[in-house]
Short mmCIF file of C-alpha atoms in Angstrom, two decimals:
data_model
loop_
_atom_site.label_atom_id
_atom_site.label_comp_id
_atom_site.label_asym_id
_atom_site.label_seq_id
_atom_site.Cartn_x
_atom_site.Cartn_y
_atom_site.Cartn_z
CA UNK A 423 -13.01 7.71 21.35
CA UNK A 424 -11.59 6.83 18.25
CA UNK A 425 -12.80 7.38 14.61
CA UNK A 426 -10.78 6.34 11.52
CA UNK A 427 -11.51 7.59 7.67
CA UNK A 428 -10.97 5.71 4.41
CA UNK A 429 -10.78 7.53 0.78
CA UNK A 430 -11.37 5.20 -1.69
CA UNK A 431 -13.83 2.12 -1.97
CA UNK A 432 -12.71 0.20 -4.65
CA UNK A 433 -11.55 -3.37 -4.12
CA UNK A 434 -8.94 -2.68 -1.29
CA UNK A 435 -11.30 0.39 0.30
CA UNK A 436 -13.97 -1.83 0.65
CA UNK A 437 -11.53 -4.48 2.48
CA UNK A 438 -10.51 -2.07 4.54
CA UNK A 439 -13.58 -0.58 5.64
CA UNK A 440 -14.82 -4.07 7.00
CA UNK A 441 -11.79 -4.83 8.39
CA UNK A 442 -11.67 -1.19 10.36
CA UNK A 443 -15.82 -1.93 11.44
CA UNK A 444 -14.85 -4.92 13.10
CA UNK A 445 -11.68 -3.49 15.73
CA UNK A 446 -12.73 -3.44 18.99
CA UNK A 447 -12.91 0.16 20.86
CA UNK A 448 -13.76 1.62 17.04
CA UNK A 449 -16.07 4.59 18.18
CA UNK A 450 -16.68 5.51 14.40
CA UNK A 451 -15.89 4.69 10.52
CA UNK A 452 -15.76 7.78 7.99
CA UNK A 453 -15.78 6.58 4.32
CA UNK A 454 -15.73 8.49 0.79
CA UNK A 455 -15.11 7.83 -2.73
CA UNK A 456 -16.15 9.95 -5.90
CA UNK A 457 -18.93 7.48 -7.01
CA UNK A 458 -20.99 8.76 -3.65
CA UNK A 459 -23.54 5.79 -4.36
CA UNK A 460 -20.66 3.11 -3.57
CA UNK A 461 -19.88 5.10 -0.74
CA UNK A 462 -23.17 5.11 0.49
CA UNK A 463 -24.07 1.28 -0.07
CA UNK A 464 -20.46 0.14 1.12
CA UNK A 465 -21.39 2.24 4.76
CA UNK A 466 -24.80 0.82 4.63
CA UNK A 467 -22.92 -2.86 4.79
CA UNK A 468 -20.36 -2.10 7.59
CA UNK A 469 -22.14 0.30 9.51
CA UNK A 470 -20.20 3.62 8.47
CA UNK A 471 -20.78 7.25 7.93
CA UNK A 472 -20.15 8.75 4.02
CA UNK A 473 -19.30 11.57 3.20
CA UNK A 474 -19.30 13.32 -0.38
CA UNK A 475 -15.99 14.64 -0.37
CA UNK A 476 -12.77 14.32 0.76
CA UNK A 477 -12.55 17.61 2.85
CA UNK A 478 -15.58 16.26 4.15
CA UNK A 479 -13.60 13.52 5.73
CA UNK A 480 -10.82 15.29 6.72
CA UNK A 481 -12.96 17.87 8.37
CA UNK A 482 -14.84 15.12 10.50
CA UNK A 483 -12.08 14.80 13.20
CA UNK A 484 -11.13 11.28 12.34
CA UNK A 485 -7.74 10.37 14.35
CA UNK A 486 -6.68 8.39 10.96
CA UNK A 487 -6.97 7.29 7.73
CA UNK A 488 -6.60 5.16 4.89
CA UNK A 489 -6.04 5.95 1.77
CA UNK A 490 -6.90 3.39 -1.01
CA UNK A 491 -8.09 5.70 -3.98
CA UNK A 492 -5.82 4.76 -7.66
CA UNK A 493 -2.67 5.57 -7.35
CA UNK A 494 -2.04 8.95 -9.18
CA UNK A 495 -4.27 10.50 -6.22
CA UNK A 496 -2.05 8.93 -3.42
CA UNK A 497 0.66 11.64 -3.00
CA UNK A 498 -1.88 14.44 -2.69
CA UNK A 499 -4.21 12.90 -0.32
CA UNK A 500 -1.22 12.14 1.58
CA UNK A 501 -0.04 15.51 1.54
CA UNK A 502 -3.79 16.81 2.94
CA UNK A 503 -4.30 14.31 5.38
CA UNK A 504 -0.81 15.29 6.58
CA UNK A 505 -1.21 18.85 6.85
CA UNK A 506 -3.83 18.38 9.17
CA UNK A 507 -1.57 16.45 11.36
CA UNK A 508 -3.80 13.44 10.68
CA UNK A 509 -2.07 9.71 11.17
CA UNK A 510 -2.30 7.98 7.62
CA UNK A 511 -1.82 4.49 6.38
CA UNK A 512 -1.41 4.77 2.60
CA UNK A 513 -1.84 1.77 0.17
CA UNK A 514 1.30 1.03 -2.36
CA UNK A 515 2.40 3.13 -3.85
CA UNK A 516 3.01 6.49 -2.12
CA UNK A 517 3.14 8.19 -5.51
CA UNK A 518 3.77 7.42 -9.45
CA UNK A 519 7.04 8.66 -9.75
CA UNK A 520 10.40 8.55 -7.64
CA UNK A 521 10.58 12.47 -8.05
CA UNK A 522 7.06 12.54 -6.74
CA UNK A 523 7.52 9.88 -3.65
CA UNK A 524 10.97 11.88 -2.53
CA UNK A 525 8.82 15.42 -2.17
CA UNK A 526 5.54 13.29 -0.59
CA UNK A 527 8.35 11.77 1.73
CA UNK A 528 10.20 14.93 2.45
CA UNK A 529 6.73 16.30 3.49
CA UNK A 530 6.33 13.87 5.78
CA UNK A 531 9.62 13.61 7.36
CA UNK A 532 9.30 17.55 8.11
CA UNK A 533 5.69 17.40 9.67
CA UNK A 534 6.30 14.52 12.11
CA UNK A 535 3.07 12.99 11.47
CA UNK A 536 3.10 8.99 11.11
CA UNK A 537 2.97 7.57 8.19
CA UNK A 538 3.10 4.25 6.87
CA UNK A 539 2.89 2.28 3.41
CA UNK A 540 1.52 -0.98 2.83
CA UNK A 541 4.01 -3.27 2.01
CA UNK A 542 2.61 -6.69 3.41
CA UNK A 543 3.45 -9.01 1.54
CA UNK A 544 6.51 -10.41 3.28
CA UNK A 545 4.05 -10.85 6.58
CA UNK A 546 2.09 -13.46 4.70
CA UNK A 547 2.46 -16.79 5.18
CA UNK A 548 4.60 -18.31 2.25
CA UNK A 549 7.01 -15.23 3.02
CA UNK A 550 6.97 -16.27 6.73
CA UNK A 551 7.75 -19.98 6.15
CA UNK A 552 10.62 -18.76 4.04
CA UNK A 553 12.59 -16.78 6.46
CA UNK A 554 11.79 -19.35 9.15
CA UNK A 555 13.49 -21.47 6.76
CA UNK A 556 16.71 -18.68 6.45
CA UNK A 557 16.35 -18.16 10.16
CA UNK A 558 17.33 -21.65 11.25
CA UNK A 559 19.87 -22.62 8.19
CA UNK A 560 17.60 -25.46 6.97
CA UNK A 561 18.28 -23.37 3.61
CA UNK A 562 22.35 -22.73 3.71
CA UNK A 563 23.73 -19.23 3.02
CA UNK A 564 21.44 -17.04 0.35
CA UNK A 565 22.96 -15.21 -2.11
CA UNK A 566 20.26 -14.73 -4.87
CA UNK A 567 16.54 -14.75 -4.71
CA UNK A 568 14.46 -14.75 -7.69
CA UNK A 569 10.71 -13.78 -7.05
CA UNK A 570 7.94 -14.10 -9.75
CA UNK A 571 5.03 -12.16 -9.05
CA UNK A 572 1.31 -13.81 -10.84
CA UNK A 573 -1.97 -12.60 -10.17
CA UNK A 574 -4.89 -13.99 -11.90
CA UNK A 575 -7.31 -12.55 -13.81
CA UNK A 576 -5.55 -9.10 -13.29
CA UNK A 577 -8.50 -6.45 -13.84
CA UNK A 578 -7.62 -3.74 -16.60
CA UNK A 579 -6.93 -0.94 -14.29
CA UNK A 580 -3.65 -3.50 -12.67
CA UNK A 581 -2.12 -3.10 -15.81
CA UNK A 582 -2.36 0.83 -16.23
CA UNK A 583 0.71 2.32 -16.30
CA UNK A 584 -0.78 5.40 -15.18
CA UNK A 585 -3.83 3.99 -12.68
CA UNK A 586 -1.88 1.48 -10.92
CA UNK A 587 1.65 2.35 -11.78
CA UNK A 588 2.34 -1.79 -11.53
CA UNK A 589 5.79 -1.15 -13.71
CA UNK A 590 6.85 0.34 -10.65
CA UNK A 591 4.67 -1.25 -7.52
CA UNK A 592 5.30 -5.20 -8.59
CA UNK A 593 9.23 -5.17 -8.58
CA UNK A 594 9.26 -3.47 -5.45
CA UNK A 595 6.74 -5.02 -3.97
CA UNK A 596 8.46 -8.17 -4.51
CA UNK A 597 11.87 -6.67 -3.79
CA UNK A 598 10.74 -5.55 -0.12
CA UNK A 599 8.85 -9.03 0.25
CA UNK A 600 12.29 -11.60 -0.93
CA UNK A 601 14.86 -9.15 1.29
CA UNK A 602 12.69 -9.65 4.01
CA UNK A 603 12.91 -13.54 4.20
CA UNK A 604 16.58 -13.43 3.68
CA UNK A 605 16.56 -10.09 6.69
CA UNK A 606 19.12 -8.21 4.38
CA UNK A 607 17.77 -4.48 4.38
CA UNK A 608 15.31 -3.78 1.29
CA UNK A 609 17.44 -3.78 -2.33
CA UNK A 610 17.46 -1.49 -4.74
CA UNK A 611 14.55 -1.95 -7.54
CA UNK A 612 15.11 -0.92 -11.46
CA UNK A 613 11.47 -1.54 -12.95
CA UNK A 614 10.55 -2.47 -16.31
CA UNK A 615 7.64 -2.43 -17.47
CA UNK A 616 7.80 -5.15 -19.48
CA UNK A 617 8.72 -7.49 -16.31
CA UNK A 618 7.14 -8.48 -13.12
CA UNK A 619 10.45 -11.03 -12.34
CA UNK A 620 12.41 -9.36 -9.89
CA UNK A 621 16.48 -10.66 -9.20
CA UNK A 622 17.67 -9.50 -5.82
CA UNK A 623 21.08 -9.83 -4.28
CA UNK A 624 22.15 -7.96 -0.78
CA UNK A 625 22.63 -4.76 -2.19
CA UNK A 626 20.96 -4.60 -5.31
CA UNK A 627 17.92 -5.39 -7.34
CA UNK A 628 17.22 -5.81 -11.49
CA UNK A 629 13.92 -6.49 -12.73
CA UNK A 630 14.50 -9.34 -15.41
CA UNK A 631 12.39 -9.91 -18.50
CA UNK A 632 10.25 -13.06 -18.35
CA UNK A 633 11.06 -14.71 -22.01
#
């Protein structure tokens, strides 16, 4: 039997949880989030189990989870789900800070459990076509991508430095995503916050400011 969690309900949470209650050989679906009346109406929906708290969920004896609270509570839920030797898939990013992500990482590394974070982007389809494109030489040799990243209609929380830590997520978002379709290994990223245009070569990275 197999039962997965997911901390978090917001946007992302709640696209997870449906996505999780529709896997075949699912046995159960754990969900929490601090406003416990979205919890409970987003389990009513998908057929889930809430719980109040997050002990609560990693008490339950789920065999994973998914963490897509805001960022500045990623490292630490990481860090619990871990000592309990509990699988985890994390949502970008793994913490607010480089300091931060190194200990969270070093953490990890040293308990053996898996985990993995949620870089995507270069699996979708525009990404895809690219590096078919690279892959047969319909493109030449690359040298330098430039990737602009655009959302619409970003919601206010996208562009808090300290709820969504975007000055850091975009450019390396994008970094990971353009390195893919050229299959160099992922470039360095130097954020700014001011920028979500991201210059990548082979071996490094510059976020650029968009005039």
């Amino acid at each position: 039997m197999t039962t997965l969690g997911v901390i978090g309900l917001g946007r992302i949470g709640a696209f997870h949880t449906e996505t999780l209650s529709n896997l075949d050989g699912l046995d159960g679906l754990v969900i929490t989030d601090e406003r416990t009346d979205v919890a409970r109406a987003v389990a009513a929906k998908y057929g889930a189990t809430s719980v109040d708290t997050v002990a609560e969920l990693l008490s339950s004896g789920v065999d994973g989870v998914v963490v897509a609270a805001a960022t500045p509570a990623h490292a630490e839920l990481v860090l619990a789900a871990v000592e309990r030797g509990i699988p985890t898939f994390c949502e970008k990013p793994i913490a607010s800070t480089a300091v931060e992500s190194a200990r969270v990482a070093q953490a990890i590394l040293a308990s053996g459990v898996p985990v993995q974070v949620g870089y995507q982007r270069r699996y979708d389809a525009a990404f895809a076509a690219a590096k078919r494109a690279v892959d047969d030489g319909s493109v030449g040799t690359i040298h330098t991508v430039r990737s602009t990243t655009m959302d619409p209609a970003p919601r206010r929380w996208t562009t808090s430095r300290v709820r969504a830590a975007s000055s850091a997520t975009v450019p390396c978002t994008t970094s990971t995503s353009s390195t893919g379709s050229p299959g160099s290994a992922p470039c360095r990223c130097m954020p700014r916050a001011s920028s979500r245009a991201t210059r990548c070569s082979p071996s490094t990275a510059t976020s650029t400011p968009r005039p």
